[in-house]
PDB file of C-alpha atoms in Angstrom:
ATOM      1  CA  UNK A   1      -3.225 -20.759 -57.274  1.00  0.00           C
ATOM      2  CA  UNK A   2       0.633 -20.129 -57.953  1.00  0.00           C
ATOM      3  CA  UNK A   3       0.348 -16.778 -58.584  1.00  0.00           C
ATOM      4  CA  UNK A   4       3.706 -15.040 -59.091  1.00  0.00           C
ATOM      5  CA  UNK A   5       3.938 -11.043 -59.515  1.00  0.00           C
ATOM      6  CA  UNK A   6       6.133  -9.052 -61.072  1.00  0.00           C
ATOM      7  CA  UNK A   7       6.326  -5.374 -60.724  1.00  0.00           C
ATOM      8  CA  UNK A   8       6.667  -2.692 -62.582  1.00  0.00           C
ATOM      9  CA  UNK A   9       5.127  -4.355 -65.801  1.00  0.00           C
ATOM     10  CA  UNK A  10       7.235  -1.316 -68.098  1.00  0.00           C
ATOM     11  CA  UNK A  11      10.108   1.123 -67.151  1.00  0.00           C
ATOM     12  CA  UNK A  12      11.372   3.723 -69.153  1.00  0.00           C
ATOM     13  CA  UNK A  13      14.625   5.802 -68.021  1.00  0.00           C
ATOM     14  CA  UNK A  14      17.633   7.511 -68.894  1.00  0.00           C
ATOM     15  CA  UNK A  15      21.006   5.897 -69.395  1.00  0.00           C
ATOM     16  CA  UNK A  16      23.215   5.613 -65.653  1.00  0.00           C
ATOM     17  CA  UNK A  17      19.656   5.116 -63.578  1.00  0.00           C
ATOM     18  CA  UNK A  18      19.257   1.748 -61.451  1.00  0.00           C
ATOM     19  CA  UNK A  19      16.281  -0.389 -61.826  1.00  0.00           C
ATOM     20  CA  UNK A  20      14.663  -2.196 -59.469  1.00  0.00           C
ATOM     21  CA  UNK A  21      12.504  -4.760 -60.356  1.00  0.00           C
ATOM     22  CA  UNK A  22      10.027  -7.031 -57.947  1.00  0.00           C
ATOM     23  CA  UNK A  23       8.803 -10.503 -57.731  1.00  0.00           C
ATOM     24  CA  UNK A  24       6.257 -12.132 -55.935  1.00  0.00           C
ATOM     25  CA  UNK A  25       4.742 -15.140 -55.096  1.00  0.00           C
ATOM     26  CA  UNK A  26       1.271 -14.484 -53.980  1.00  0.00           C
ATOM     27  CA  UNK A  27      -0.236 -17.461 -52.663  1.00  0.00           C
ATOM     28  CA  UNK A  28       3.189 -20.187 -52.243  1.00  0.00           C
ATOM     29  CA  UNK A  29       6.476 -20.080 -50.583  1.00  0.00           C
ATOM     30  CA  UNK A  30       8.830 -19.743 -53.054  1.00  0.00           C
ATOM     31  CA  UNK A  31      12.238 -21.710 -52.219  1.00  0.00           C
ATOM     32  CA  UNK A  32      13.679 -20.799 -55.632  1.00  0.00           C
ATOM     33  CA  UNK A  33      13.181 -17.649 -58.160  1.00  0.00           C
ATOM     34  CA  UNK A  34      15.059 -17.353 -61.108  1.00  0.00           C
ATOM     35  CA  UNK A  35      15.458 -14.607 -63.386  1.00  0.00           C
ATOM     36  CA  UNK A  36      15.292 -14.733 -67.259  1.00  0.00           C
ATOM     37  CA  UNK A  37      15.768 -12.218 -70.023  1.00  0.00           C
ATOM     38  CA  UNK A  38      14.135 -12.584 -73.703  1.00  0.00           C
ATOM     39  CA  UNK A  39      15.870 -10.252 -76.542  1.00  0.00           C
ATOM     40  CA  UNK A  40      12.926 -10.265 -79.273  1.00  0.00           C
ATOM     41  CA  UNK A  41      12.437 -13.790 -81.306  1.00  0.00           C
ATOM     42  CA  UNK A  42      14.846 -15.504 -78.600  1.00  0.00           C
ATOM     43  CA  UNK A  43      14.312 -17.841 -76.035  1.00  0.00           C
ATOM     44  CA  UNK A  44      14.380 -17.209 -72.589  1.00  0.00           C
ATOM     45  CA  UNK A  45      17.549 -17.024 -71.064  1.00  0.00           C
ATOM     46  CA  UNK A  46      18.183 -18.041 -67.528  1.00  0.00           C
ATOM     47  CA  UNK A  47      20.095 -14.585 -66.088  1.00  0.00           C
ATOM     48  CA  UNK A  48      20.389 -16.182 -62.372  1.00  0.00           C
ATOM     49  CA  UNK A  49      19.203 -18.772 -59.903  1.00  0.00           C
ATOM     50  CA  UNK A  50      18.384 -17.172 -56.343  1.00  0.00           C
ATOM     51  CA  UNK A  51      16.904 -19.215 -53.155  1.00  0.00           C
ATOM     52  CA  UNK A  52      15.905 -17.818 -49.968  1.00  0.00           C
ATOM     53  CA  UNK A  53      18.140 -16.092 -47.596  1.00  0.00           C
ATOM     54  CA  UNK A  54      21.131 -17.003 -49.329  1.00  0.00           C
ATOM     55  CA  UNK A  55      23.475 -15.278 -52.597  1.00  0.00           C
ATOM     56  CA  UNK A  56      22.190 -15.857 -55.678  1.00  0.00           C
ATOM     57  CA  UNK A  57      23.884 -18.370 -58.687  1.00  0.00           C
ATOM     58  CA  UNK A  58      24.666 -16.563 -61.978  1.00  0.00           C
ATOM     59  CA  UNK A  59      24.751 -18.309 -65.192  1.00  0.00           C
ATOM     60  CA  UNK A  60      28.171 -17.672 -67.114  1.00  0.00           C
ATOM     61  CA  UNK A  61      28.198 -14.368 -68.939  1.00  0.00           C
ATOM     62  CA  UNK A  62      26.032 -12.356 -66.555  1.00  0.00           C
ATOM     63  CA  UNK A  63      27.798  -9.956 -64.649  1.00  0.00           C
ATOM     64  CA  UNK A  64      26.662  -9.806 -60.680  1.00  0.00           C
ATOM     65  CA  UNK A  65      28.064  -6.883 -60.297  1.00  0.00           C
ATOM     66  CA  UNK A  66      25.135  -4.966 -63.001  1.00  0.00           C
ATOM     67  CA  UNK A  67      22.685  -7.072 -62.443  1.00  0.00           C
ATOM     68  CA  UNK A  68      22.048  -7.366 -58.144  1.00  0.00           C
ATOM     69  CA  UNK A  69      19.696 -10.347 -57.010  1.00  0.00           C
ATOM     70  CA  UNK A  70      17.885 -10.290 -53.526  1.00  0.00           C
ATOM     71  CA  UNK A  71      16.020 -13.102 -51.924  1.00  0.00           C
ATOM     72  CA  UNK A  72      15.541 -11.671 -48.778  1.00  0.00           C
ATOM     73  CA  UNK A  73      11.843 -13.543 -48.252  1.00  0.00           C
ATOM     74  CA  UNK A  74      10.040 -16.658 -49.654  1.00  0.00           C
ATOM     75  CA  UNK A  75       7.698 -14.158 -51.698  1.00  0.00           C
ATOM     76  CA  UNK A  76       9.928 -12.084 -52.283  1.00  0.00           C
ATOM     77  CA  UNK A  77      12.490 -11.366 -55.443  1.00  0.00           C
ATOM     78  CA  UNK A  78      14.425  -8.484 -56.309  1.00  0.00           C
ATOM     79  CA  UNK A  79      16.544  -7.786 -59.277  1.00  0.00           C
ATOM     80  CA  UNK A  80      18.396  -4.223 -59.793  1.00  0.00           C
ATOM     81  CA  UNK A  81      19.749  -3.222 -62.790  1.00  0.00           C
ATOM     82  CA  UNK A  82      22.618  -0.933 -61.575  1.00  0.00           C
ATOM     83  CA  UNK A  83      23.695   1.942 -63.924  1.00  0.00           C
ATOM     84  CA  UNK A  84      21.423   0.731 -66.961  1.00  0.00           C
ATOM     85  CA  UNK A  85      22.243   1.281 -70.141  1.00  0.00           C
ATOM     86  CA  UNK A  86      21.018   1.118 -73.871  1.00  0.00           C
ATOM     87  CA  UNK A  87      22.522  -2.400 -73.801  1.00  0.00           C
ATOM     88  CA  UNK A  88      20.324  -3.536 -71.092  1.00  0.00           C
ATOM     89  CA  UNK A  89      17.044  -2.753 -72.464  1.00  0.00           C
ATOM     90  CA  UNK A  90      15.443  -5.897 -72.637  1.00  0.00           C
ATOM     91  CA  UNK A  91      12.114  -8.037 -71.281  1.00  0.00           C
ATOM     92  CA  UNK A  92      13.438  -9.093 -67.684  1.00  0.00           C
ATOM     93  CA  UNK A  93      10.730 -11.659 -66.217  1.00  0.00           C
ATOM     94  CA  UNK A  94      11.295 -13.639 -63.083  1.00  0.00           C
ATOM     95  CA  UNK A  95       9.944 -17.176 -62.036  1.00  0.00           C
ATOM     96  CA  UNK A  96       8.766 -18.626 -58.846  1.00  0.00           C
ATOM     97  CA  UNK A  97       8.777 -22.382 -57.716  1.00  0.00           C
ATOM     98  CA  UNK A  98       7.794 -24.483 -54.467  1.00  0.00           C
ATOM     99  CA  UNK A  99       9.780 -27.360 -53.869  1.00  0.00           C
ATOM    100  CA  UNK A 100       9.793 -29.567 -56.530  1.00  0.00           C
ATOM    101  CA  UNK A 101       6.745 -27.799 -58.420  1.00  0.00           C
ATOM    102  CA  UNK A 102       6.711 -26.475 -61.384  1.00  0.00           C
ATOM    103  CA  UNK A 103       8.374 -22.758 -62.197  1.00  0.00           C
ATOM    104  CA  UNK A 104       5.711 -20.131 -62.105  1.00  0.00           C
ATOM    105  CA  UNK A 105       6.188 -17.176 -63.933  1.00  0.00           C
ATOM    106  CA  UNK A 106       5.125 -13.008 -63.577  1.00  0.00           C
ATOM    107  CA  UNK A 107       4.328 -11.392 -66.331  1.00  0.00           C
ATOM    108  CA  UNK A 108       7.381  -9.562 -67.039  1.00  0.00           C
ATOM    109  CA  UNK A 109       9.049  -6.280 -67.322  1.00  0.00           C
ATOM    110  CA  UNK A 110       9.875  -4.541 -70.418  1.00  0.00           C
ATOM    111  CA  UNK A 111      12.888  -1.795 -69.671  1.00  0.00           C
ATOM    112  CA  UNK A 112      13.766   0.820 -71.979  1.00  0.00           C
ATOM    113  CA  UNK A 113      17.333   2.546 -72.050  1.00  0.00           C
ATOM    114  CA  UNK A 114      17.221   6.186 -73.390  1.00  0.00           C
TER     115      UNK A 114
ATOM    116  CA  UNK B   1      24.278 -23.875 -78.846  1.00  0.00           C
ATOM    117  CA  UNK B   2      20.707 -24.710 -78.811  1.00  0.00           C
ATOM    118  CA  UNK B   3      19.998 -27.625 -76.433  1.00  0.00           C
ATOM    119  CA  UNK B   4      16.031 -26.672 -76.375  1.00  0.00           C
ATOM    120  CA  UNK B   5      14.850 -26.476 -80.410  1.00  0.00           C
ATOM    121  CA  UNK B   6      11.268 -25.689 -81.218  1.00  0.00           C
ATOM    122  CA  UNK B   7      12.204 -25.993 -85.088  1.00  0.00           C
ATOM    123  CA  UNK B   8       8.518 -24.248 -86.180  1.00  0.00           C
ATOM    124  CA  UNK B   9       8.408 -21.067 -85.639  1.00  0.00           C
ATOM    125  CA  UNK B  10       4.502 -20.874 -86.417  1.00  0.00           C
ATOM    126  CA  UNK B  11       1.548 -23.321 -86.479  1.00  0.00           C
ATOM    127  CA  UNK B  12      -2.187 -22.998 -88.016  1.00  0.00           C
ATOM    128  CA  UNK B  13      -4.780 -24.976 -87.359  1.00  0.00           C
ATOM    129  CA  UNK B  14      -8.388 -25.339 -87.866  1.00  0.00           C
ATOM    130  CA  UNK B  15     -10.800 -25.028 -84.931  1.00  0.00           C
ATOM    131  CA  UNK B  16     -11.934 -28.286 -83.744  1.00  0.00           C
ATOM    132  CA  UNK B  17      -8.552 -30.266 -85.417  1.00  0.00           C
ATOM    133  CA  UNK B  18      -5.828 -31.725 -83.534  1.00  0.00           C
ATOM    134  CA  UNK B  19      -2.625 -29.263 -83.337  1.00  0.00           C
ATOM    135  CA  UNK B  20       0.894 -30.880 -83.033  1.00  0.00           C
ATOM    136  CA  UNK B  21       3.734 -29.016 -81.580  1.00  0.00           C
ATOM    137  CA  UNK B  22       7.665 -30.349 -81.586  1.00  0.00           C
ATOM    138  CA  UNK B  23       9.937 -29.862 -79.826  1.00  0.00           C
ATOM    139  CA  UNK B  24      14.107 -31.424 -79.865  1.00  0.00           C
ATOM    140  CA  UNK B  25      16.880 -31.376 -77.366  1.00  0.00           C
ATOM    141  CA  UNK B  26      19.791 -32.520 -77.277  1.00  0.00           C
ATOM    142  CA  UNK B  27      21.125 -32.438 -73.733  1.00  0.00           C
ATOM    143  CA  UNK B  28      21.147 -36.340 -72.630  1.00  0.00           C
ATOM    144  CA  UNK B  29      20.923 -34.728 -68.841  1.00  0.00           C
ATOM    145  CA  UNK B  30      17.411 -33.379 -69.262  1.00  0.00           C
ATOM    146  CA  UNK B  31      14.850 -35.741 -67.613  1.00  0.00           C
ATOM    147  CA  UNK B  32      12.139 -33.308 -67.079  1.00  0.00           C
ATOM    148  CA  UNK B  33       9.700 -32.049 -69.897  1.00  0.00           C
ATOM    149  CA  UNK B  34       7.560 -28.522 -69.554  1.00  0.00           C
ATOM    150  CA  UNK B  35       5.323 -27.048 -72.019  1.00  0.00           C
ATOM    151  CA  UNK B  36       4.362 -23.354 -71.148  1.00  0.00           C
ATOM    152  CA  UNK B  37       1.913 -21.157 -72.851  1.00  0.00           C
ATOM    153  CA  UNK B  38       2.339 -17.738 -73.677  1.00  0.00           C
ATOM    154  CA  UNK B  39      -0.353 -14.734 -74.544  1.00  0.00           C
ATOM    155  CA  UNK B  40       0.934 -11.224 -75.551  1.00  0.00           C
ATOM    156  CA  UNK B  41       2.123  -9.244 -72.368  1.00  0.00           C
ATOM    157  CA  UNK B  42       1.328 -11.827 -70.363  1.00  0.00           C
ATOM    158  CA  UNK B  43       4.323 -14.072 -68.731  1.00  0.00           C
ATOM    159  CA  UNK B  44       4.242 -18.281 -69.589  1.00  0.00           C
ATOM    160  CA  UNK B  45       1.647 -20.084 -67.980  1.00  0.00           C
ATOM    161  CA  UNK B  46       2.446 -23.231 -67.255  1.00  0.00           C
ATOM    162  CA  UNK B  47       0.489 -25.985 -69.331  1.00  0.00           C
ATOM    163  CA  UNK B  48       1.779 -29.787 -68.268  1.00  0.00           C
ATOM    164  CA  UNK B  49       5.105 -31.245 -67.861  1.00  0.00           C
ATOM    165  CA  UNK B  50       6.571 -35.232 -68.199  1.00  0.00           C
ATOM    166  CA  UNK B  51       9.275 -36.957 -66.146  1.00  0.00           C
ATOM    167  CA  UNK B  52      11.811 -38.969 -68.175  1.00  0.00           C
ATOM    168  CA  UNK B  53      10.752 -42.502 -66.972  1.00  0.00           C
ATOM    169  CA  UNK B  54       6.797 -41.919 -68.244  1.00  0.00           C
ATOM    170  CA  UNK B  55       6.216 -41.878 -72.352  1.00  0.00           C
ATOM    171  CA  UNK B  56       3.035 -39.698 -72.389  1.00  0.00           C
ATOM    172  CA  UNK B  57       1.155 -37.674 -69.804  1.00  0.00           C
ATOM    173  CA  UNK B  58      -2.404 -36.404 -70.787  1.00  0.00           C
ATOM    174  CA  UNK B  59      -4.770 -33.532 -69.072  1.00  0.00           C
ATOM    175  CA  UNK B  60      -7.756 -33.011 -70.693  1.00  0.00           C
ATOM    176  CA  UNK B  61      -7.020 -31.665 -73.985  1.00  0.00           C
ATOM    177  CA  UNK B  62      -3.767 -31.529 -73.842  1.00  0.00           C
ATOM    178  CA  UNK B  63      -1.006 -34.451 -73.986  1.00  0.00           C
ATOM    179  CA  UNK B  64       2.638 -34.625 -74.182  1.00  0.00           C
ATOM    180  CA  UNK B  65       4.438 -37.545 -76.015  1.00  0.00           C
ATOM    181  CA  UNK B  66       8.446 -38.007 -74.690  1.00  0.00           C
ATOM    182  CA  UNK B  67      10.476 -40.272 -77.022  1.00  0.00           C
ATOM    183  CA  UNK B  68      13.833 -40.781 -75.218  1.00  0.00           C
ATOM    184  CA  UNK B  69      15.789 -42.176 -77.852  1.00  0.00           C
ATOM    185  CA  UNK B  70      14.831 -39.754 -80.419  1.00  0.00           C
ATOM    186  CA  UNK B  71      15.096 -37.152 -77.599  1.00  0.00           C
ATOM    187  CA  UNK B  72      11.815 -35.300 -79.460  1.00  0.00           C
ATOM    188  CA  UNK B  73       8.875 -34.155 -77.341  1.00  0.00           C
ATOM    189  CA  UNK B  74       5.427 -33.152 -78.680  1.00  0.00           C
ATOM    190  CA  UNK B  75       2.428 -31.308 -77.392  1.00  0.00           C
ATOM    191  CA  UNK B  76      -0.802 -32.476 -78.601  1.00  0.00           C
ATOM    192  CA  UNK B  77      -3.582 -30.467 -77.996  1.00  0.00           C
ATOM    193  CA  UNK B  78      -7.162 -31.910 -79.274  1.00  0.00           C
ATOM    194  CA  UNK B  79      -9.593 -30.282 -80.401  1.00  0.00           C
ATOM    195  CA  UNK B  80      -8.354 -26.732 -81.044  1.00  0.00           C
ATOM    196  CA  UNK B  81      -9.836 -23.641 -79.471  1.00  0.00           C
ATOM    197  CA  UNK B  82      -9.478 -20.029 -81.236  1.00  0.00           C
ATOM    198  CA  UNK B  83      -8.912 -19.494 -77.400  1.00  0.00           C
ATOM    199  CA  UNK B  84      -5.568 -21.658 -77.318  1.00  0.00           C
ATOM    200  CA  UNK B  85      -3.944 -19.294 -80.183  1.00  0.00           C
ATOM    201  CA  UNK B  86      -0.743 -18.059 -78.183  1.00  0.00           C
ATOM    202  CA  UNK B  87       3.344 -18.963 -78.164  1.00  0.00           C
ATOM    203  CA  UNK B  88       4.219 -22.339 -76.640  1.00  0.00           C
ATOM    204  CA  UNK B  89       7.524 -22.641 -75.270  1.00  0.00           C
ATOM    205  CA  UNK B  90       9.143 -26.314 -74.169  1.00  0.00           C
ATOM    206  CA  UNK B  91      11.356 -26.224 -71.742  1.00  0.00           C
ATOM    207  CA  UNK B  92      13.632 -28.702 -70.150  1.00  0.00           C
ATOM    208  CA  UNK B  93      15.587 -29.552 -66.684  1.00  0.00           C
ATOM    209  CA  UNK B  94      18.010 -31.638 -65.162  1.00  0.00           C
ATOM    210  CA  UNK B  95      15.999 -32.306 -62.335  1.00  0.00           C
ATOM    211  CA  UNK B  96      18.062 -35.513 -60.891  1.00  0.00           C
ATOM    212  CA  UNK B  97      21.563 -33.790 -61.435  1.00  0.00           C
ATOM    213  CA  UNK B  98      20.743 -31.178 -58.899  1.00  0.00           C
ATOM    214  CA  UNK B  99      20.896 -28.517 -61.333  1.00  0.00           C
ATOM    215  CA  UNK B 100      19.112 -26.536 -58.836  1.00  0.00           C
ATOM    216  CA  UNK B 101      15.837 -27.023 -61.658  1.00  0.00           C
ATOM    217  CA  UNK B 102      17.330 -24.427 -63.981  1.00  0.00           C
ATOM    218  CA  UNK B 103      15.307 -24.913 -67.238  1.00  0.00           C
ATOM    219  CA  UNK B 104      16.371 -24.245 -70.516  1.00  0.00           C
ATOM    220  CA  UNK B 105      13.794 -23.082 -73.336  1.00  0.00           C
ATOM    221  CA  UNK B 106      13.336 -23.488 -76.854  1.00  0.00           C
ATOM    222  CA  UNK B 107      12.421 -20.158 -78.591  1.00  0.00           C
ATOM    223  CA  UNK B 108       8.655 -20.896 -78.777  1.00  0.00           C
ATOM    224  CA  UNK B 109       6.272 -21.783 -81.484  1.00  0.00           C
ATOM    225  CA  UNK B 110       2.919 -19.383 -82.242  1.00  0.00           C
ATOM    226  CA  UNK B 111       0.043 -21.520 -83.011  1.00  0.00           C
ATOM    227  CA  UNK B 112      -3.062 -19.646 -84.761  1.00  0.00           C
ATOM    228  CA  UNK B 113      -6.316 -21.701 -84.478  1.00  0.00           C
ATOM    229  CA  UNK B 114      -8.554 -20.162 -87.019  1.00  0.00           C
ATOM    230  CA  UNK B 115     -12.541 -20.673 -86.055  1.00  0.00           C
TER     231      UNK B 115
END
């Protein structure tokens, strides 16, 4: 159980293109799903906090403006990198949790920049 | 500023010997413990967590020693599998200071079990 899905699993595109990436939680309701980014040998940084039907909560630094969060469902995550640039490629992975349950993570997307 | 600190960035063991991983905080807010596990291209799975008011929580092979006033965690895992070889991450929340359960990771440690 507590399968969470992330989609697509690697994206390659030119410089000014928007990205959308997917989460989903397979077999739970996810209240929350948050969305990290890992630059290589870091840790994973929390990008922004989203919960169901409501706007999402960015940690300090992250603009909301490039990066758009929807939580339109309780399976259902989106993040969109708008107008992506070299700057941006990074591995974006999203986590899923029910209630008070632990976070549940997808496997990631790695996004390349050209 | 690192609040999560995994201080060892690698760990080998022999198969069949105990393997230790540490991990340091130093955010007096965090009462909740995780320990993930990570294989290559593959997101963290989760492994076993501890709430601030227990001392040690065990599952199988795996337990997780929380020392409060040292504010040091460790993951023991006994014995070692070639099959547990992979990046473990500890992560930590605020879970009573409605921090909406943001956690906050250290950068991870790889442990190699060798057969």
């Amino acid at each position: 159980g507590a399968v969470v899905s992330q989609h697509p699993s690697r994206v390659i595109c030119k410089s000014g293109t928007s990205v959308k990436i997917e989460c989903r939680s397979l077999d739970f309701q996810a209240t929350t799903m948050f969305w990290y980014r890992q630059f290589p040998k870091q840790s994973l940084m929390l990008m922004a906090t989203s919960n169901e039907g409501s706007k999402a909560t960015y940690e300090q630094g992250v603009e909301k403006d490039k990066f758009l969060i929807n939580h339109a469902s309780l399976t259902l995550s989106t993040l969109t990198v708008t107008s992506a640039h070299p700057e941006d490629s990074s591995f974006y992975i999203c986590s899923a949790r029910e209630g008070q349950q632990p976070q549940h993570f997808g496997d990631g997307t790695r996004l390349s920049i050209l | 500023d690192q609040q999560v600190k995994q201080n060892s960035p690698s760990l080998s063991v022999q198969e069949g010997r105990i393997s230790i991983l540490n991990c340091d905080y130093t955010n007096s807010m965090f009462d909740y413990f995780l320990w993930y596990k990570k294989y290559p291209a593959e997101g963290p799975t989760f492994l076993i967590s501890i709430s601030s008011i227990k001392d040690k929580n065990e599952d199988g092979r795996f337990t997780v020693f929380l020392n409060k006033s040292a504010k040091h965690l460790s993951l023991h895992i006994v014995p070692s599998q070639p099959g547990d070889s992979a990046v473990y991450f500890c992560a930590a929340s605020a879970e009573s200071g409605g921090s909406n359960y943001k956690l906050t990771f250290g950068k991870g440690t790889l442990l190699t079990v060798n057969p």
